[in-house]
Short mmCIF file of C-alpha atoms in Angstrom, two decimals:
data_model
loop_
_atom_site.label_atom_id
_atom_site.label_comp_id
_atom_site.label_asym_id
_atom_site.label_seq_id
_atom_site.Cartn_x
_atom_site.Cartn_y
_atom_site.Cartn_z
CA MET A 1 -23.82 -132.37 -0.48
CA SER A 2 -23.50 -132.18 -4.25
CA GLY A 3 -26.55 -132.96 -6.31
CA ILE A 4 -29.70 -131.42 -7.73
CA THR A 5 -31.89 -129.33 -5.50
CA PHE A 6 -35.62 -128.87 -5.92
CA SER A 7 -36.54 -125.32 -6.83
CA ARG A 8 -39.93 -123.74 -7.35
CA ARG A 9 -39.67 -124.64 -11.02
CA VAL A 10 -39.48 -128.34 -10.26
CA PHE A 11 -42.93 -129.94 -10.05
CA ALA A 12 -44.58 -126.85 -11.53
CA ILE A 13 -48.27 -127.55 -11.98
CA ALA A 14 -49.79 -128.00 -15.41
CA GLY A 15 -50.95 -124.78 -16.96
CA ALA A 16 -48.02 -122.75 -15.72
CA THR A 17 -45.92 -121.26 -18.49
CA ILE A 18 -42.83 -123.46 -18.71
CA VAL A 19 -40.62 -123.09 -21.76
CA LEU A 20 -38.44 -126.01 -22.74
CA ALA A 21 -35.63 -123.69 -23.90
CA GLY A 22 -35.00 -125.65 -27.05
CA CYS A 23 -34.84 -129.09 -25.41
CA GLN A 24 -36.09 -131.29 -28.22
CA VAL A 25 -37.87 -134.54 -27.67
CA VAL A 26 -37.98 -136.68 -30.76
CA PRO A 27 -41.41 -136.80 -32.43
CA LYS A 28 -43.56 -139.92 -32.17
CA THR A 29 -42.14 -140.94 -28.80
CA THR A 30 -43.96 -140.56 -25.53
CA THR A 31 -41.47 -137.99 -24.30
CA ALA A 32 -43.29 -135.28 -26.19
CA PRO A 33 -44.54 -132.10 -24.51
CA PRO A 34 -47.59 -132.85 -22.36
CA ALA A 35 -50.87 -133.28 -24.15
CA PRO A 36 -53.26 -136.19 -24.44
CA THR A 37 -50.87 -139.13 -24.17
CA PRO A 38 -49.91 -140.20 -27.70
CA ALA A 39 -50.09 -143.78 -28.80
CA PRO A 40 -46.65 -145.31 -29.30
CA THR A 41 -45.49 -145.84 -32.85
CA ALA A 42 -42.35 -147.03 -34.50
CA GLY A 43 -39.04 -145.79 -33.15
CA PRO A 44 -36.86 -143.03 -34.58
CA THR A 45 -35.24 -143.13 -37.97
CA GLU A 46 -32.62 -140.98 -39.63
CA GLU A 47 -35.41 -138.83 -41.05
CA VAL A 48 -36.77 -137.81 -37.62
CA LEU A 49 -33.57 -137.84 -35.56
CA PRO A 50 -31.64 -134.76 -36.69
CA GLU A 51 -28.01 -134.01 -36.07
CA ASP A 52 -27.17 -132.67 -32.62
CA GLU A 53 -24.45 -130.16 -31.89
CA THR A 54 -25.69 -128.82 -28.57
CA ARG A 55 -27.77 -131.69 -27.17
CA HIS A 56 -26.80 -134.97 -25.58
CA ARG A 57 -28.60 -137.98 -26.97
CA VAL A 58 -30.17 -140.19 -24.32
CA ALA A 59 -32.25 -143.30 -25.02
CA LEU A 60 -35.21 -144.39 -22.91
CA LEU A 61 -35.87 -148.12 -23.26
CA VAL A 62 -39.26 -149.03 -21.82
CA PRO A 63 -42.29 -151.10 -22.90
CA MET A 64 -44.66 -148.91 -24.90
CA SER A 65 -46.91 -151.75 -26.04
CA GLY A 66 -48.12 -154.97 -24.45
CA GLU A 67 -49.13 -155.57 -20.85
CA ASN A 68 -46.46 -153.34 -19.32
CA ALA A 69 -47.22 -150.39 -21.58
CA PRO A 70 -48.95 -148.32 -18.84
CA VAL A 71 -45.80 -148.54 -16.69
CA GLY A 72 -43.59 -147.63 -19.62
CA GLN A 73 -45.89 -144.71 -20.40
CA THR A 74 -45.53 -143.41 -16.86
CA LEU A 75 -41.73 -143.57 -17.09
CA ALA A 76 -41.76 -141.82 -20.45
CA ASN A 77 -44.09 -139.11 -19.21
CA ALA A 78 -42.00 -138.63 -16.08
CA THR A 79 -38.86 -138.02 -18.15
CA THR A 80 -40.73 -135.40 -20.15
CA MET A 81 -41.91 -133.79 -16.94
CA ALA A 82 -38.36 -133.58 -15.62
CA LEU A 83 -37.20 -131.87 -18.82
CA LEU A 84 -40.02 -129.37 -18.67
CA ASP A 85 -39.74 -128.69 -14.95
CA THR A 86 -36.01 -127.97 -15.18
CA ASN A 87 -36.27 -126.03 -18.46
CA ALA A 88 -33.48 -128.23 -19.82
CA SER A 89 -31.90 -127.26 -23.11
CA ASN A 90 -29.14 -129.79 -23.65
CA LEU A 91 -30.82 -133.21 -23.69
CA ARG A 92 -32.66 -135.09 -26.41
CA ILE A 93 -34.48 -138.13 -25.04
CA THR A 94 -35.71 -140.71 -27.52
CA THR A 95 -38.03 -143.53 -26.49
CA TYR A 96 -37.59 -147.09 -27.83
CA ASP A 97 -40.20 -149.79 -27.27
CA THR A 98 -38.70 -152.86 -25.59
CA ALA A 99 -41.94 -154.83 -25.84
CA SER A 100 -41.25 -155.46 -29.50
CA GLY A 101 -37.77 -156.71 -28.67
CA ALA A 102 -35.26 -155.37 -26.18
CA ALA A 103 -32.28 -156.34 -28.33
CA GLU A 104 -33.62 -154.51 -31.36
CA ALA A 105 -34.46 -151.47 -29.24
CA ALA A 106 -30.92 -151.41 -27.88
CA ARG A 107 -29.37 -151.82 -31.33
CA ARG A 108 -31.38 -148.93 -32.69
CA ALA A 109 -30.56 -146.80 -29.65
CA VAL A 110 -26.80 -147.15 -30.05
CA ALA A 111 -27.02 -146.86 -33.84
CA ASP A 112 -28.83 -143.55 -33.39
CA GLY A 113 -25.88 -142.23 -31.43
CA ASN A 114 -27.33 -142.26 -27.93
CA LYS A 115 -24.56 -142.10 -25.33
CA LEU A 116 -26.65 -143.16 -22.33
CA ILE A 117 -29.49 -145.67 -21.93
CA LEU A 118 -32.18 -145.21 -19.28
CA GLY A 119 -33.92 -148.57 -18.83
CA PRO A 120 -34.88 -151.25 -19.47
CA LEU A 121 -37.64 -151.91 -16.97
CA ILE A 122 -37.51 -155.65 -16.35
CA ARG A 123 -34.41 -157.59 -15.36
CA GLU A 124 -34.83 -160.20 -18.12
CA ASN A 125 -34.02 -157.48 -20.66
CA VAL A 126 -31.01 -155.99 -18.89
CA GLY A 127 -28.42 -158.52 -20.00
CA VAL A 128 -29.06 -158.27 -23.73
CA VAL A 129 -29.34 -154.48 -23.62
CA ALA A 130 -26.12 -154.21 -21.62
CA ASP A 131 -24.21 -156.46 -24.04
CA ILE A 132 -25.21 -154.37 -27.04
CA ALA A 133 -24.57 -151.08 -25.24
CA ARG A 134 -21.16 -152.24 -24.03
CA SER A 135 -19.95 -152.58 -27.61
CA ARG A 136 -20.30 -148.79 -27.94
CA ASP A 137 -19.21 -147.91 -24.39
CA VAL A 138 -22.74 -146.82 -23.51
CA PRO A 139 -23.71 -147.15 -19.83
CA VAL A 140 -27.13 -148.49 -18.84
CA ILE A 141 -29.15 -147.16 -15.90
CA THR A 142 -31.89 -149.74 -15.44
CA PHE A 143 -35.15 -149.26 -13.55
CA SER A 144 -34.97 -152.87 -12.34
CA ASN A 145 -34.62 -153.53 -8.60
CA ASP A 146 -32.47 -156.65 -9.02
CA ALA A 147 -29.02 -155.94 -7.61
CA ALA A 148 -27.69 -159.05 -9.35
CA VAL A 149 -27.75 -157.36 -12.78
CA ALA A 150 -25.52 -154.47 -11.66
CA GLY A 151 -21.87 -154.22 -12.58
CA GLY A 152 -19.75 -153.31 -15.57
CA ASN A 153 -21.74 -150.78 -17.57
CA VAL A 154 -25.03 -151.47 -15.72
CA PHE A 155 -26.33 -149.32 -12.86
CA VAL A 156 -29.45 -150.29 -10.93
CA MET A 157 -31.82 -147.41 -10.19
CA GLY A 158 -34.64 -149.47 -8.64
CA HIS A 159 -35.34 -149.80 -4.94
CA VAL A 160 -33.73 -153.03 -3.80
CA PRO A 161 -35.42 -154.88 -0.90
CA GLU A 162 -32.08 -155.74 0.68
CA GLN A 163 -31.57 -152.14 1.81
CA SER A 164 -34.98 -151.97 3.50
CA ILE A 165 -34.32 -155.16 5.48
CA GLU A 166 -30.87 -154.03 6.56
CA ARG A 167 -32.17 -150.65 7.77
CA SER A 168 -34.97 -152.25 9.81
CA VAL A 169 -32.72 -154.90 11.36
CA ARG A 170 -30.26 -152.22 12.46
CA TYR A 171 -33.08 -150.19 13.98
CA ALA A 172 -34.51 -153.22 15.81
CA ASP A 173 -31.06 -154.08 17.15
CA ALA A 174 -30.53 -150.51 18.37
CA ASN A 175 -33.83 -150.77 20.22
CA GLY A 176 -33.10 -153.97 22.11
CA ALA A 177 -33.70 -156.84 19.71
CA ASN A 178 -31.00 -159.51 19.67
CA SER A 179 -32.63 -162.78 18.63
CA PHE A 180 -34.23 -162.81 15.18
CA ALA A 181 -36.50 -165.08 13.18
CA ALA A 182 -37.84 -164.82 9.65
CA ILE A 183 -40.73 -165.98 7.48
CA ILE A 184 -39.54 -166.02 3.87
CA PRO A 185 -41.52 -166.65 0.65
CA ASP A 186 -40.36 -169.09 -1.99
CA GLY A 187 -38.91 -167.61 -5.15
CA ASP A 188 -36.40 -164.96 -6.16
CA TYR A 189 -37.67 -162.26 -3.82
CA GLY A 190 -37.52 -164.66 -0.91
CA GLU A 191 -33.96 -165.72 -1.73
CA ARG A 192 -32.85 -162.10 -1.81
CA ALA A 193 -34.73 -161.28 1.40
CA GLU A 194 -33.25 -164.28 3.19
CA ALA A 195 -29.69 -163.39 2.18
CA ALA A 196 -30.19 -159.78 3.25
CA PHE A 197 -31.72 -160.87 6.56
CA GLU A 198 -28.87 -163.21 7.42
CA THR A 199 -26.20 -160.68 6.42
CA SER A 200 -27.90 -157.90 8.38
CA VAL A 201 -28.35 -159.93 11.55
CA ARG A 202 -24.72 -161.05 11.45
CA GLY A 203 -23.74 -157.44 10.89
CA VAL A 204 -25.31 -156.30 14.16
CA GLY A 205 -24.06 -159.33 16.10
CA GLY A 206 -27.52 -160.82 16.52
CA ASN A 207 -28.69 -164.43 16.61
CA ILE A 208 -30.95 -166.15 14.09
CA VAL A 209 -33.28 -168.47 15.97
CA ALA A 210 -35.56 -169.72 13.18
CA GLU A 211 -36.30 -169.30 9.48
CA GLU A 212 -39.35 -170.74 7.75
CA ASP A 213 -40.30 -170.54 4.09
CA TYR A 214 -43.75 -170.69 2.53
CA GLN A 215 -45.61 -170.53 -0.73
CA ARG A 216 -47.39 -167.26 -1.32
CA ASN A 217 -50.90 -168.12 -0.14
CA ASN A 218 -52.93 -167.78 3.05
CA THR A 219 -52.61 -171.36 4.27
CA SER A 220 -48.88 -171.69 3.69
CA ILE A 221 -47.87 -168.47 5.42
CA VAL A 222 -50.07 -169.24 8.44
CA SER A 223 -48.44 -172.66 8.75
CA ALA A 224 -44.99 -171.08 8.53
CA ALA A 225 -45.92 -168.58 11.24
CA GLN A 226 -47.15 -171.38 13.49
CA ARG A 227 -43.87 -173.24 13.08
CA VAL A 228 -41.89 -170.13 13.94
CA ALA A 229 -44.08 -169.47 16.97
CA GLN A 230 -43.47 -173.00 18.22
CA ALA A 231 -39.71 -172.51 17.88
CA GLY A 232 -39.83 -169.40 20.09
CA GLY A 233 -36.80 -167.72 21.57
CA PHE A 234 -36.83 -164.61 19.36
CA ASP A 235 -37.72 -161.00 20.01
CA ALA A 236 -37.87 -159.75 16.40
CA LEU A 237 -39.46 -161.38 13.33
CA LEU A 238 -39.03 -160.46 9.68
CA ILE A 239 -42.07 -161.19 7.51
CA ALA A 240 -40.88 -160.67 3.94
CA GLU A 241 -44.32 -160.24 2.44
CA GLY A 242 -46.88 -157.60 1.51
CA PRO A 243 -49.18 -156.36 4.28
CA ARG A 244 -52.19 -158.60 3.51
CA LEU A 245 -50.41 -161.92 3.99
CA ALA A 246 -48.05 -160.46 6.59
CA ALA A 247 -51.06 -159.60 8.75
CA ARG A 248 -52.15 -163.25 8.78
CA ALA A 249 -48.70 -164.38 9.90
CA ALA A 250 -48.45 -161.64 12.53
CA ASN A 251 -51.78 -162.72 13.98
CA GLU A 252 -50.33 -166.17 14.71
CA ILE A 253 -47.28 -164.64 16.40
CA ALA A 254 -49.38 -162.31 18.56
CA GLY A 255 -51.01 -165.32 20.16
CA ARG A 256 -47.80 -166.64 21.66
CA GLY A 257 -47.86 -164.04 24.42
CA THR A 258 -44.27 -162.83 24.14
CA PRO A 259 -43.59 -159.29 22.87
CA THR A 260 -42.20 -159.46 19.36
CA GLN A 261 -40.97 -156.73 17.05
CA ILE A 262 -42.54 -157.48 13.67
CA ILE A 263 -40.43 -156.27 10.76
CA GLY A 264 -41.92 -155.70 7.31
CA THR A 265 -40.27 -154.71 4.03
CA GLU A 266 -40.51 -151.98 1.42
CA LEU A 267 -43.57 -153.85 0.07
CA TRP A 268 -45.58 -152.12 2.81
CA SER A 269 -44.80 -148.63 1.55
CA GLY A 270 -47.75 -146.84 -0.02
CA GLU A 271 -50.35 -149.30 1.32
CA ALA A 272 -53.12 -147.01 2.56
CA GLY A 273 -54.96 -149.56 4.74
CA ILE A 274 -51.94 -150.84 6.62
CA ALA A 275 -52.46 -148.56 9.61
CA GLN A 276 -55.85 -150.13 10.32
CA THR A 277 -54.49 -153.69 10.36
CA ARG A 278 -54.67 -154.62 14.04
CA SER A 279 -52.21 -157.53 13.96
CA LEU A 280 -49.53 -155.23 12.51
CA ASP A 281 -49.82 -152.63 15.25
CA GLY A 282 -46.31 -151.96 16.52
CA ALA A 283 -44.63 -153.34 13.37
CA ILE A 284 -41.83 -151.44 11.63
CA PHE A 285 -40.62 -151.23 8.05
CA SER A 286 -38.16 -149.08 6.11
CA ALA A 287 -38.66 -147.17 2.89
CA VAL A 288 -37.61 -144.01 1.12
CA SER A 289 -39.21 -140.82 2.36
CA ASP A 290 -42.55 -139.85 0.82
CA ALA A 291 -41.95 -136.17 1.58
CA ARG A 292 -41.55 -135.22 -2.10
CA TYR A 293 -43.50 -138.00 -3.76
CA GLN A 294 -46.99 -136.56 -3.31
CA THR A 295 -45.87 -133.28 -4.85
CA PHE A 296 -44.51 -135.24 -7.81
CA ALA A 297 -47.69 -137.32 -8.12
CA ASN A 298 -49.96 -134.27 -7.97
CA ALA A 299 -47.93 -132.44 -10.60
CA TYR A 300 -47.89 -135.53 -12.83
CA GLU A 301 -51.66 -135.96 -12.60
CA ALA A 302 -52.26 -132.29 -13.30
CA ARG A 303 -50.08 -132.49 -16.39
CA PHE A 304 -51.07 -135.88 -17.84
CA GLY A 305 -54.58 -136.39 -16.49
CA ASN A 306 -54.02 -139.58 -14.51
CA ALA A 307 -52.08 -140.80 -11.50
CA PRO A 308 -48.58 -142.17 -12.12
CA TYR A 309 -47.27 -145.57 -11.21
CA ARG A 310 -44.89 -145.05 -8.31
CA ILE A 311 -41.97 -146.25 -10.40
CA GLY A 312 -42.38 -143.12 -12.51
CA ARG A 313 -40.30 -141.22 -9.99
CA LEU A 314 -37.28 -143.23 -11.14
CA GLY A 315 -37.66 -141.85 -14.65
CA TYR A 316 -37.85 -138.34 -13.27
CA ASP A 317 -34.79 -138.82 -11.07
CA ALA A 318 -32.81 -140.43 -13.90
CA VAL A 319 -33.20 -137.25 -15.92
CA LEU A 320 -32.21 -135.10 -12.94
CA LEU A 321 -28.95 -137.00 -12.43
CA THR A 322 -28.24 -136.87 -16.17
CA LEU A 323 -28.68 -133.11 -16.14
CA ARG A 324 -26.42 -132.84 -13.10
CA ILE A 325 -23.66 -134.73 -14.91
CA SER A 326 -24.21 -132.94 -18.22
CA ASN A 327 -22.24 -129.97 -16.90
CA ASP A 328 -19.11 -132.14 -17.23
CA TRP A 329 -20.13 -134.00 -20.39
CA ARG A 330 -19.19 -132.73 -23.83
CA VAL A 331 -21.80 -133.23 -26.54
CA GLY A 332 -20.92 -136.12 -28.83
CA ARG A 333 -18.47 -137.67 -26.37
CA ASP A 334 -18.99 -140.82 -24.33
CA PHE A 335 -21.01 -140.41 -21.15
CA PRO A 336 -18.65 -139.82 -18.18
CA THR A 337 -19.61 -142.96 -16.28
CA SER A 338 -17.28 -142.19 -13.40
CA MET A 339 -19.47 -139.19 -12.55
CA LEU A 340 -22.25 -141.56 -11.48
CA ARG A 341 -20.15 -142.50 -8.47
CA GLN A 342 -19.99 -139.02 -6.93
CA ASP A 343 -19.40 -139.32 -3.19
CA GLY A 344 -22.16 -136.88 -2.35
CA GLY A 345 -24.60 -138.60 -4.66
CA PHE A 346 -27.75 -136.99 -6.03
CA ILE A 347 -31.07 -135.67 -4.77
CA GLY A 348 -34.31 -136.92 -6.31
CA VAL A 349 -37.98 -137.41 -5.59
CA ASP A 350 -37.07 -140.18 -3.14
CA GLY A 351 -34.35 -138.16 -1.42
CA PRO A 352 -30.58 -138.76 -1.52
CA PHE A 353 -29.15 -141.65 -3.54
CA ARG A 354 -25.75 -142.63 -4.89
CA PHE A 355 -24.15 -145.44 -6.85
CA GLY A 356 -21.43 -147.39 -5.08
CA ARG A 357 -18.83 -149.69 -6.56
CA SER A 358 -21.49 -152.36 -7.02
CA GLY A 359 -23.48 -150.12 -9.36
CA VAL A 360 -26.59 -150.35 -7.18
CA ALA A 361 -28.29 -147.16 -6.05
CA GLU A 362 -27.83 -146.74 -2.31
CA ARG A 363 -30.76 -144.86 -0.84
CA ALA A 364 -31.41 -142.96 2.37
CA LEU A 365 -34.26 -144.83 4.12
CA GLU A 366 -36.51 -143.92 7.00
CA VAL A 367 -37.99 -146.35 9.52
CA ARG A 368 -41.77 -146.23 9.97
CA LYS A 369 -43.88 -147.73 12.72
CA ILE A 370 -47.55 -148.66 12.73
CA GLU A 371 -49.08 -147.37 15.95
CA ASN A 372 -52.64 -146.74 17.07
CA GLY A 373 -54.08 -146.51 13.58
CA ARG A 374 -51.29 -144.37 12.19
CA VAL A 375 -47.96 -144.83 10.42
CA THR A 376 -45.31 -142.63 11.98
CA ILE A 377 -41.63 -142.03 11.22
CA VAL A 378 -39.54 -143.27 14.15
CA SER A 379 -36.13 -142.81 12.49
CA PRO A 380 -35.91 -140.19 9.71
CA ALA A 381 -33.96 -140.78 6.52
CA PRO A 382 -30.56 -139.09 6.45
CA THR A 383 -30.49 -135.91 4.40
CA LYS A 384 -27.05 -136.65 2.99
CA PHE A 385 -24.35 -139.29 2.86
CA ASP A 386 -21.63 -138.72 5.42
CA ASP A 387 -19.05 -141.20 4.11
#
């Protein structure tokens, strides 16, 4: 499989001698060499963004002020870490603060000659950034997890819930489930989960017995679970909710006396207390492998002094794929967008991923099961894409 492999240099711990081999990160952005995290200031100007003859210009558009600044800081730090860990010499990454205006950040990014945009973080900013970037033929790799914004010059790097639901439904079907029900929250996430559930069940030839929606609170989800339990006739139930509320719904289902395969979503990943939740014993959910994440998190904390937000791994992986493609990208030329759709895909912190025609990152997911106070892997993630 083509892609980037993880060598000993990747995730090197802080304090090790790692030379950046001339890879410049523009001053006054957060993608500076590791040190006490600098406070964000104004973006680059002609005075601080020198001419490049050997480096590709890449823009990072993330919030560096306001309420989402800590998340943006993690993404910025993670891109720096990827540059340092790989000893890159041909990328210049400049950070632009979207909190002060995503449109202005995008305009400055393309005016400064950046040929690729990593970001923005939130879906509400994707459209305006993409429109401005399109005028200069600059592709956008967003950290959003909304598949609806993909297409054209926009590629979605985030983990989309639809893939987790599909993987779990296929696993449940392969293990004897045929009749499905679902408890779905109101709102955008619920709409996406419901569409993915219905498509996935149809895809395996299963039957949908019942679907109930609810508002995201204790009383509403319990009522929805009671209605589903009264409907009966199903052997697998999707609860498209985080583990706390899902446990309340599962408790209502357990009382009906018929064995039911509870299916969770990617929202359960990384929840430390989930294994001790009795009503979720036997439940399954799908997520990317955590095999490399802890190494990444430990290295990040050693370098920057605090734990990263989990989304930081997307910033790291975005740099890895850019470096992989840079071998076929001439400095000063447009980014070779077609290279993002390599059949073999890429390898990152979360394992294999690739962009299909839709522009959404397809990821290799594993299925996990909660059993006897532990979370175990019952179906490992593929190590490569076979088709």
